[in-house]
PDB file of C-alpha atoms in Angstrom:
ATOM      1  CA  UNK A  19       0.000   0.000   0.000  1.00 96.00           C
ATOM      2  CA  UNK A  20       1.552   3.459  -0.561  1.00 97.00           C
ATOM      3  CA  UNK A  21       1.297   6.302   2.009  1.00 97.00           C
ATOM      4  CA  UNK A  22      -0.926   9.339   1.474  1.00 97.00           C
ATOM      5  CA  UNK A  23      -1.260  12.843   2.399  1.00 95.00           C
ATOM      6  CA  UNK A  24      -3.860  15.255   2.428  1.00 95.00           C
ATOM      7  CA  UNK A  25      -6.648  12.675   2.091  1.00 95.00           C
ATOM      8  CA  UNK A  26      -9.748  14.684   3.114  1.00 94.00           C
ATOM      9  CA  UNK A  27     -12.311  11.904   2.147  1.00 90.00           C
ATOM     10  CA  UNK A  28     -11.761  10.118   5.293  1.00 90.00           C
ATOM     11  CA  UNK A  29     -12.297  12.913   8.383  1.00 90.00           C
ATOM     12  CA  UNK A  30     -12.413  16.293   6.764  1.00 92.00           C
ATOM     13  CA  UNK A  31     -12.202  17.657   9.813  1.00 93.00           C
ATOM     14  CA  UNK A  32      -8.948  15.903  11.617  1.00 94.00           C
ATOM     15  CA  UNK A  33      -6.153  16.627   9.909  1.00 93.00           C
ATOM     16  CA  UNK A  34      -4.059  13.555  11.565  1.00 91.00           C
ATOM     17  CA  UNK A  35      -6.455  11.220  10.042  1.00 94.00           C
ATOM     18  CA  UNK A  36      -5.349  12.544   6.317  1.00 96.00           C
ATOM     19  CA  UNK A  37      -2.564  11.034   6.549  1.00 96.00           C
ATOM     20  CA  UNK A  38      -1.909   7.040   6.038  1.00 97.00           C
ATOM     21  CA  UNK A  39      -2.680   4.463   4.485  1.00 98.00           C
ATOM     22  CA  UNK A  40      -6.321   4.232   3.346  1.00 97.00           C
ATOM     23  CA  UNK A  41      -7.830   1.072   2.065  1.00 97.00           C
ATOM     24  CA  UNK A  42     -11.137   1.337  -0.173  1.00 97.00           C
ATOM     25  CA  UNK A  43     -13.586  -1.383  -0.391  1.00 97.00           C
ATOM     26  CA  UNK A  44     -16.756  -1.951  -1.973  1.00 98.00           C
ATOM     27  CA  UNK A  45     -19.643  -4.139  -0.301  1.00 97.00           C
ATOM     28  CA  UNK A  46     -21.933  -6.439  -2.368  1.00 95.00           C
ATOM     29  CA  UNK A  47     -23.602  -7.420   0.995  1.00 95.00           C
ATOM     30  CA  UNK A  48     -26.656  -4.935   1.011  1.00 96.00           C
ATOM     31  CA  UNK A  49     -28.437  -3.880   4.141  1.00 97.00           C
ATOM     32  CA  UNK A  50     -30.238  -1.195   6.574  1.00 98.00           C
ATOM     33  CA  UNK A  51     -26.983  -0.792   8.883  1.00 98.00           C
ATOM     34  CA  UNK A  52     -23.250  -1.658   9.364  1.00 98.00           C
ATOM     35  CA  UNK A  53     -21.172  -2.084  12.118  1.00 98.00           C
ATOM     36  CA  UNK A  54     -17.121  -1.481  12.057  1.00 98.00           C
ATOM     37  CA  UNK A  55     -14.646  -3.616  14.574  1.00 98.00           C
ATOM     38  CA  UNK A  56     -11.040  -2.738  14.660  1.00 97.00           C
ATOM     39  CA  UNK A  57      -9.042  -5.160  16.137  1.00 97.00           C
ATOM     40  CA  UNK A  58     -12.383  -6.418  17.869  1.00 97.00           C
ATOM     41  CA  UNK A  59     -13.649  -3.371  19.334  1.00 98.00           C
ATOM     42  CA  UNK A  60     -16.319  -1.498  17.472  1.00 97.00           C
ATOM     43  CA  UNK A  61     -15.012   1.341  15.851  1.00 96.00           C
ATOM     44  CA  UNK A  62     -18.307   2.344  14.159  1.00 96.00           C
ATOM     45  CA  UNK A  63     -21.841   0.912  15.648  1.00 97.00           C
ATOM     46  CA  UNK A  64     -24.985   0.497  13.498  1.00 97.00           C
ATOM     47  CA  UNK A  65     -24.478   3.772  10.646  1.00 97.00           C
ATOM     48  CA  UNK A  66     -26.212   3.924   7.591  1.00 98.00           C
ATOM     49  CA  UNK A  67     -25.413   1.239   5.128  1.00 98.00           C
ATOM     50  CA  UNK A  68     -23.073   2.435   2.133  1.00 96.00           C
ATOM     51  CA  UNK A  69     -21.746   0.433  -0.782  1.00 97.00           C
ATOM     52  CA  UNK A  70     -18.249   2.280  -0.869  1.00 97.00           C
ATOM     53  CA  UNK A  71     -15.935   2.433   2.248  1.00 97.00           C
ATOM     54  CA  UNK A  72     -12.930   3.241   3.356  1.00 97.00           C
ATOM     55  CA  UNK A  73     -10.718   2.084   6.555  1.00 97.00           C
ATOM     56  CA  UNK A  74      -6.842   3.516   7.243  1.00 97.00           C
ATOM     57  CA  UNK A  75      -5.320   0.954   8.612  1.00 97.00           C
ATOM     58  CA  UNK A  76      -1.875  -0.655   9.632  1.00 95.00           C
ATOM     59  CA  UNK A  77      -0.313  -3.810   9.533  1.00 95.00           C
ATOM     60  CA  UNK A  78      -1.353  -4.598  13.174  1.00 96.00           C
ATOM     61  CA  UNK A  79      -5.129  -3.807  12.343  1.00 97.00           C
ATOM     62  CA  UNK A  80      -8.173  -6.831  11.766  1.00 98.00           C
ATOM     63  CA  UNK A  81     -11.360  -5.238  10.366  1.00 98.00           C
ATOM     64  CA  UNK A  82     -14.462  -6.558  10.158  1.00 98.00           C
ATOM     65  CA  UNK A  83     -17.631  -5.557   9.054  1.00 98.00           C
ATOM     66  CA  UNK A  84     -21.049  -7.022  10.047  1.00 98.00           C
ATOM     67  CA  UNK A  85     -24.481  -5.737   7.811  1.00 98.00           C
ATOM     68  CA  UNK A  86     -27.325  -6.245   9.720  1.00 98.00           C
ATOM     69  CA  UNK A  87     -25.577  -7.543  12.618  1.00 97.00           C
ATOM     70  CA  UNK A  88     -24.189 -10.407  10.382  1.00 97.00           C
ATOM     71  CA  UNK A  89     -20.329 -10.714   9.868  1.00 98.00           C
ATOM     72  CA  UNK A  90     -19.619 -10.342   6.196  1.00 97.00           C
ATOM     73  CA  UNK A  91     -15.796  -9.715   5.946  1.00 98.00           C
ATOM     74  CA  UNK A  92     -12.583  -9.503   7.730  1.00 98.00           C
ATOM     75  CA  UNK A  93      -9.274  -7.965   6.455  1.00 98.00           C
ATOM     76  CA  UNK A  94      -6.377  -8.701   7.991  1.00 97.00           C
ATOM     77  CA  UNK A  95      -3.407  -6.493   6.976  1.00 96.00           C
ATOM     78  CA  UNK A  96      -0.427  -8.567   8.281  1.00 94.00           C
ATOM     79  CA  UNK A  97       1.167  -9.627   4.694  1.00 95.00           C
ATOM     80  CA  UNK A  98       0.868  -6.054   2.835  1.00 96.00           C
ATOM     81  CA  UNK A  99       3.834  -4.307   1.853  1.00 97.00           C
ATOM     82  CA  UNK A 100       3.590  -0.593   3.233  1.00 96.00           C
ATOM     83  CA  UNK A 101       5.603   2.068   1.004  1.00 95.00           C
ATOM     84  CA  UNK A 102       6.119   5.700   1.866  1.00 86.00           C
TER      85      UNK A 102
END
């Protein structure tokens, strides 16, 4: 994954959060709501449901994503090459 600055689609309003390395994702799993976990914790509890997503992650970080309170996927981010 390569680093980026000045991302504003992610929080427009923290600048720290520009910065990183931002993965996109598209879900084919519709639905009335999603839920976010980060490394097991919710990160993000029952928001609208959207197609297109994005997460900025490390290599440490597990995301998953439930729609409708059912797990649909889980990235792990152990094996990707990080470039700056």
């Amino acid at each position: 994954m390569k680093h980026v600055t000045g991302y504003t689609g992610f929080n427009e309003a923290d600048p720290e959060e520009q910065e990183g390395y931002f993965f996109p994702f598209h879900l084919t799993k519709s639905g009335t709501n999603m839920t976010f976990k980060k490394n097991g914790a919710a990160s993000k509890e029952n928001i609208p449901w959207e197609a297109d997503n994005v997460f900025r992650v490390t290599s440490s970080d597990t995301f998953e994503v439930l729609v409708d309170d059912e797990s649909v996927v889980i990235f792990n981010f152990a094996k990707v090459v990080f470039t700056k």
